[in-house]
Short mmCIF file of N, CA and C in Angstrom, two decimals:
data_model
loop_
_atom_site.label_atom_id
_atom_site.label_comp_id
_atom_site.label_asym_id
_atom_site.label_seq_id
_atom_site.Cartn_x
_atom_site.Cartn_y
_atom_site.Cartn_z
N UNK B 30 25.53 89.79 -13.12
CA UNK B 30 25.18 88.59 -12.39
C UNK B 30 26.09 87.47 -12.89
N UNK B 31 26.92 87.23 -11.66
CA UNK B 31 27.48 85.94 -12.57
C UNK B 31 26.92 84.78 -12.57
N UNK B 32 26.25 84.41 -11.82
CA UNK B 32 25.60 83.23 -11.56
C UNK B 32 24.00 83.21 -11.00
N UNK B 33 23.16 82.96 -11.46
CA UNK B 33 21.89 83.14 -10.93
C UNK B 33 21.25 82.04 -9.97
N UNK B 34 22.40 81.09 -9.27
CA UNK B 34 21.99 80.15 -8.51
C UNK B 34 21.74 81.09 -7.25
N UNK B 35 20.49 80.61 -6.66
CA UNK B 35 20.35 81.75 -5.19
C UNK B 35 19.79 82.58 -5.37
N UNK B 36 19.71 83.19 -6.65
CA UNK B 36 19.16 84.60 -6.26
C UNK B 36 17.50 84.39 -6.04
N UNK B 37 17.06 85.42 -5.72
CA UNK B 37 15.87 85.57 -5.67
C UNK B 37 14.92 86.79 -6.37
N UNK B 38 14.20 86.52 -7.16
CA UNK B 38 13.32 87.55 -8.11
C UNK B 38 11.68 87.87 -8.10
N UNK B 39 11.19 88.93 -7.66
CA UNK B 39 9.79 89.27 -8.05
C UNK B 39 9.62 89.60 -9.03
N UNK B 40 8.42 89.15 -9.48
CA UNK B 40 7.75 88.97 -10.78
C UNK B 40 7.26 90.50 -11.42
N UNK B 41 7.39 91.05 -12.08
CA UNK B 41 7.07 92.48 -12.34
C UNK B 41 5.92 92.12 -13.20
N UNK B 42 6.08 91.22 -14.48
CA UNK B 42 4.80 91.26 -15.88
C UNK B 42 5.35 89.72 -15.93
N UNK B 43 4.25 89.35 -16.87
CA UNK B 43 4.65 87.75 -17.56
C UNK B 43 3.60 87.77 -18.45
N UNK B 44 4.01 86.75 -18.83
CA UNK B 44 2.91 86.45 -20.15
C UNK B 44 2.88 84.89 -20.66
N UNK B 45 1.98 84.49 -20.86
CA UNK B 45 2.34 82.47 -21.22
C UNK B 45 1.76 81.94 -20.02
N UNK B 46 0.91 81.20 -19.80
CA UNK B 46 1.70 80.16 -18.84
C UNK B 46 0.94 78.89 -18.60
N UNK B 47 1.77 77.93 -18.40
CA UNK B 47 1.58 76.61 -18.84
C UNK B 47 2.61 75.92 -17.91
N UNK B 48 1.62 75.64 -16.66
CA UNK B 48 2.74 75.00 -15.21
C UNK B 48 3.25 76.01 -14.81
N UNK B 49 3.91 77.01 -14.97
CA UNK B 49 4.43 78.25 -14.45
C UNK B 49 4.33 78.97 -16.05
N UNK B 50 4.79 80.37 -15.52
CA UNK B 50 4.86 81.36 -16.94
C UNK B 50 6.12 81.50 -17.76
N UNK B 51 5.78 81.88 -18.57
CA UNK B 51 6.86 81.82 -19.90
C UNK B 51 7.64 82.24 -20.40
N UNK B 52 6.91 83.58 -20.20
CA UNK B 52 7.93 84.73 -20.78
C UNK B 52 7.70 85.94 -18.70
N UNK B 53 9.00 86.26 -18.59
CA UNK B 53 8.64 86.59 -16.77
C UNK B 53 9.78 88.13 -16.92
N UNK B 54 9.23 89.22 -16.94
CA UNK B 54 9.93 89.98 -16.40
C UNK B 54 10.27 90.33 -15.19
N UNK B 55 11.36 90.07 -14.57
CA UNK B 55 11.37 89.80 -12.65
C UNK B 55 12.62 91.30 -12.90
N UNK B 56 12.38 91.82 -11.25
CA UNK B 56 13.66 92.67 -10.50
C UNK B 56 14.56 91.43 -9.49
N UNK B 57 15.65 91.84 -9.26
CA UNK B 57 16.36 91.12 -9.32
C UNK B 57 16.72 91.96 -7.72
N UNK B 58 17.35 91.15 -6.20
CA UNK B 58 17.39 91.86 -5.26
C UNK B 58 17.94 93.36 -5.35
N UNK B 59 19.13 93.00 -6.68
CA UNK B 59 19.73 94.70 -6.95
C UNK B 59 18.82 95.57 -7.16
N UNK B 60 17.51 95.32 -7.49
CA UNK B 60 17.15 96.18 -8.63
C UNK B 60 17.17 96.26 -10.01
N UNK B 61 17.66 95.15 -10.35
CA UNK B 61 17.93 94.91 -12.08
C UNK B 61 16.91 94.43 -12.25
N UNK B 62 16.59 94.33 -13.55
CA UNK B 62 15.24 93.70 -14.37
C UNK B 62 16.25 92.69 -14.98
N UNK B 63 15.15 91.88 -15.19
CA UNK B 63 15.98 90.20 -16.44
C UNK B 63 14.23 89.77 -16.99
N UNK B 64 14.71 89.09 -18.22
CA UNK B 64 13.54 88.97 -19.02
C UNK B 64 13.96 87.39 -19.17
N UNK B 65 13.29 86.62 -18.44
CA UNK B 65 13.26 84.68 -18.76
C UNK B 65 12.08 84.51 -19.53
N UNK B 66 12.92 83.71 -20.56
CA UNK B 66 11.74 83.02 -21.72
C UNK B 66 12.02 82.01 -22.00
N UNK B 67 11.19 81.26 -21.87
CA UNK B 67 10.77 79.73 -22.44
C UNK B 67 9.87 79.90 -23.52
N UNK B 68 10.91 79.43 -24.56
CA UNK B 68 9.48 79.86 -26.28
C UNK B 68 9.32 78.38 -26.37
N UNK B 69 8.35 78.58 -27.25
CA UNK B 69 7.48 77.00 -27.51
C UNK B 69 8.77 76.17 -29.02
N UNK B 70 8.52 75.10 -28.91
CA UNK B 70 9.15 74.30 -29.60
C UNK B 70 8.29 73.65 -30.69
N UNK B 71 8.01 73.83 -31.47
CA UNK B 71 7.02 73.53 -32.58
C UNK B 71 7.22 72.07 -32.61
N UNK B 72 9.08 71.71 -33.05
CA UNK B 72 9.46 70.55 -33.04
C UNK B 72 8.96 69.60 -32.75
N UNK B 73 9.08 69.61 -31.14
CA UNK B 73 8.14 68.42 -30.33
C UNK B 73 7.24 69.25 -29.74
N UNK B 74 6.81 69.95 -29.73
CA UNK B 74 5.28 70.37 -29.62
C UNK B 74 4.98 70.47 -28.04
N UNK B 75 6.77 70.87 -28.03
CA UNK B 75 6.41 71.16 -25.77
C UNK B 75 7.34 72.84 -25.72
N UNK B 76 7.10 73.33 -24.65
CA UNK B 76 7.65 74.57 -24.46
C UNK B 76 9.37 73.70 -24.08
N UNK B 77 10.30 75.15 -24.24
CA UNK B 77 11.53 74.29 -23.74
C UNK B 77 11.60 73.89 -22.02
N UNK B 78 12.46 73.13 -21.71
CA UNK B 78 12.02 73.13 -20.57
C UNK B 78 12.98 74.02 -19.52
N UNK B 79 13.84 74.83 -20.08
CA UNK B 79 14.83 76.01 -19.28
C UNK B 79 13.76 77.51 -20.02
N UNK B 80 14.82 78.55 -19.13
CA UNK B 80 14.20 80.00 -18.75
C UNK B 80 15.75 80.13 -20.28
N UNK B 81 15.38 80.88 -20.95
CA UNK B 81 16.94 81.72 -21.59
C UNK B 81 16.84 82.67 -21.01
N UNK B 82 18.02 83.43 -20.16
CA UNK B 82 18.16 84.78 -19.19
C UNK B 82 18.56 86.00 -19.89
N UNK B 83 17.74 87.12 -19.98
CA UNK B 83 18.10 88.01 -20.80
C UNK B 83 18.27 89.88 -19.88
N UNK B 84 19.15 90.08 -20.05
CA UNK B 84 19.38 91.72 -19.26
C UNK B 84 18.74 92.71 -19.56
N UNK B 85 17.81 93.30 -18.90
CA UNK B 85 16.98 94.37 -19.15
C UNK B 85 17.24 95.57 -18.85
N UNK B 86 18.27 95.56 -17.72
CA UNK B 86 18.28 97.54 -17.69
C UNK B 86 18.14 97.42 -15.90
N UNK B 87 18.01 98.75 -15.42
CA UNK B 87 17.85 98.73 -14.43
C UNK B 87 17.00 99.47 -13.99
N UNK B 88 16.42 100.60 -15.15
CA UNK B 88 15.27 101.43 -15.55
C UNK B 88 14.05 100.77 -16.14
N UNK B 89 12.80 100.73 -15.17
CA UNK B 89 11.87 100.53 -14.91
C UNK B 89 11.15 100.07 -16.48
N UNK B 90 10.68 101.14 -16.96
CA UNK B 90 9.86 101.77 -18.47
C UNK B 90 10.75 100.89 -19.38
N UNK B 91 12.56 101.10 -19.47
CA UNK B 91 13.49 100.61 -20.37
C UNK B 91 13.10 98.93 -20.64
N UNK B 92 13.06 98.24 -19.09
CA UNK B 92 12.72 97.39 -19.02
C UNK B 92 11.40 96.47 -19.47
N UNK B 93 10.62 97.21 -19.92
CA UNK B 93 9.20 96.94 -19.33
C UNK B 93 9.10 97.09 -21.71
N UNK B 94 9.62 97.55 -22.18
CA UNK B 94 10.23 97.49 -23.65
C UNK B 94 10.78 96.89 -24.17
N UNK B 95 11.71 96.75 -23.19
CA UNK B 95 12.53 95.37 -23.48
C UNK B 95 11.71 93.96 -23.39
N UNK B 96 10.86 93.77 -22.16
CA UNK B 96 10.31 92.40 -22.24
C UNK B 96 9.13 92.52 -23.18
N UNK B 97 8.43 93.47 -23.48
CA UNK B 97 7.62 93.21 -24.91
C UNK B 97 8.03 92.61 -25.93
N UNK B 98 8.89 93.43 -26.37
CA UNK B 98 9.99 92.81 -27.49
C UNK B 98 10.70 91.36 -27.56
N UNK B 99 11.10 91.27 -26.13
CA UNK B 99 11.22 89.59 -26.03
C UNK B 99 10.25 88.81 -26.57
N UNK B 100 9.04 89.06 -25.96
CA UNK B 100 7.82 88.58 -26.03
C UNK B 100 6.86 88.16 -27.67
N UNK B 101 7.15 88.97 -28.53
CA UNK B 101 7.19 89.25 -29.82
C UNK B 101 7.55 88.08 -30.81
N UNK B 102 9.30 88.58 -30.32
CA UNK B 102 9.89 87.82 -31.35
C UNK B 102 11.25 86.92 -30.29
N UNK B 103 11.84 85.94 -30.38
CA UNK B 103 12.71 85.25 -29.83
C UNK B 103 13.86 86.20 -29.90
N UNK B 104 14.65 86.96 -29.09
CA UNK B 104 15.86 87.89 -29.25
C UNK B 104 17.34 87.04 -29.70
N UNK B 105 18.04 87.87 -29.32
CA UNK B 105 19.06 87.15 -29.64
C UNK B 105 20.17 86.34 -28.92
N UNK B 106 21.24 86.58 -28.87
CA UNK B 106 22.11 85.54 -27.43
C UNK B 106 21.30 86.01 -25.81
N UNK B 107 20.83 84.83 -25.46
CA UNK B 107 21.10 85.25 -23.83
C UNK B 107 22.24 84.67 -23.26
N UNK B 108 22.14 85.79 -21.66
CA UNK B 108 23.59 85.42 -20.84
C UNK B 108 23.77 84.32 -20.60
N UNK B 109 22.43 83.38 -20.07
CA UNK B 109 22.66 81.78 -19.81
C UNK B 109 21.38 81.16 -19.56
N UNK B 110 21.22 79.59 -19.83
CA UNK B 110 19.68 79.51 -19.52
C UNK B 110 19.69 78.87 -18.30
N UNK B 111 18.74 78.56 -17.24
CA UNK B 111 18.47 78.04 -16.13
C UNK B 111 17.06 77.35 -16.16
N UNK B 112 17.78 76.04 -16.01
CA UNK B 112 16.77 74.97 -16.23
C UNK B 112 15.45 75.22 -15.14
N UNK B 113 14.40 75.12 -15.58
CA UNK B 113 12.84 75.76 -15.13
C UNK B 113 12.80 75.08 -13.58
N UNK B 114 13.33 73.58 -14.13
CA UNK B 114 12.76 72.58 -12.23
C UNK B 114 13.82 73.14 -11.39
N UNK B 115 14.71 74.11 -11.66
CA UNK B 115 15.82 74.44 -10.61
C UNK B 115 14.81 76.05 -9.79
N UNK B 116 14.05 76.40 -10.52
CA UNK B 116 13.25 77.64 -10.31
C UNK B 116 12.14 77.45 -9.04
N UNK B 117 12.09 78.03 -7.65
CA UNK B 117 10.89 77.49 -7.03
C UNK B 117 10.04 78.74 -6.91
N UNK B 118 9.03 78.48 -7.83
CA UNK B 118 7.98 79.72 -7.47
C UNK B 118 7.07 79.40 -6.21
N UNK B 119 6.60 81.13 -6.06
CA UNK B 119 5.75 81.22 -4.37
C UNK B 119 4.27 79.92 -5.13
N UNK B 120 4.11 80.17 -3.93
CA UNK B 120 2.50 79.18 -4.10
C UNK B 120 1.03 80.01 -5.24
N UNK B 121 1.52 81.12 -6.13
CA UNK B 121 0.78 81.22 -7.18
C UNK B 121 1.31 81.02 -8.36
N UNK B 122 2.54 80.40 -8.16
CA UNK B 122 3.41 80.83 -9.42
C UNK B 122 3.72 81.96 -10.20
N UNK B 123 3.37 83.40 -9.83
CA UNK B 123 2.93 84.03 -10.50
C UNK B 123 3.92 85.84 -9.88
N UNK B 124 4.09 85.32 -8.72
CA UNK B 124 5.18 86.75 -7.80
C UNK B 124 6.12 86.59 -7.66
N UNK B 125 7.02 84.98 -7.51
CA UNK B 125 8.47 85.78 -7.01
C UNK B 125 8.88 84.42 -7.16
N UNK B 126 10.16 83.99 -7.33
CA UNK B 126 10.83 82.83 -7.48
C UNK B 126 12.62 82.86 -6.81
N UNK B 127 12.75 81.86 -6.68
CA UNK B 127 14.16 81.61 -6.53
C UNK B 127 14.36 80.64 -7.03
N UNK B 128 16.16 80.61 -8.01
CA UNK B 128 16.68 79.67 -8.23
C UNK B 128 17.77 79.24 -7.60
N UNK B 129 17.50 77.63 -7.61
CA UNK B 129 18.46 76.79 -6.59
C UNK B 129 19.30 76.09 -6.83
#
């Protein structure tokens, strides 16, 4: 993915959520999985306010391991982050989003 402006993602699992969710394992129109996390900021005592974008696989189960583990512990480099207000989730917040 070079750019995640446009695309569009259903929500597979999530976990968190506070205005929308936090940690979001979505498929991606390819079929790819990506794992977006917004971890909390102790600092100032607010979640961040971007997604960090992380590559999961394109295998279902692989995926679904991978976002636990996100979930856990903060991983390591993601590909890029995408600021949260650029994100428009459906009307539960909770199935499918596009970023714009």
């Amino acid at each position: 993915m070079n750019s995640p402006e446009g695309s569009h993602f259903i929500v597979v699992d999530y976990r968190g959520f506070y205005d929308v969710p936090r940690h979001i394992l979505a498929r991606d129109e390819a079929g790819s999985y990506w794992v977006f996390a917004s971890f909390f900021d102790d600092d100032i005592d607010e979640y961040q306010d971007h997604f960090s974008l992380y590559f999961a696989g394109g295998d279902l189960a692989e995926a679904k391991a991978a976002f636990v583990r996100h979930c856990e512990v903060e991983p390591g480099q993601s590909l890029c982050s995408v600021p949260i207000l650029r994100c428009t989730f459906d009307e539960t917040s909770r199935a499918a989003f596009t970023i714009g």
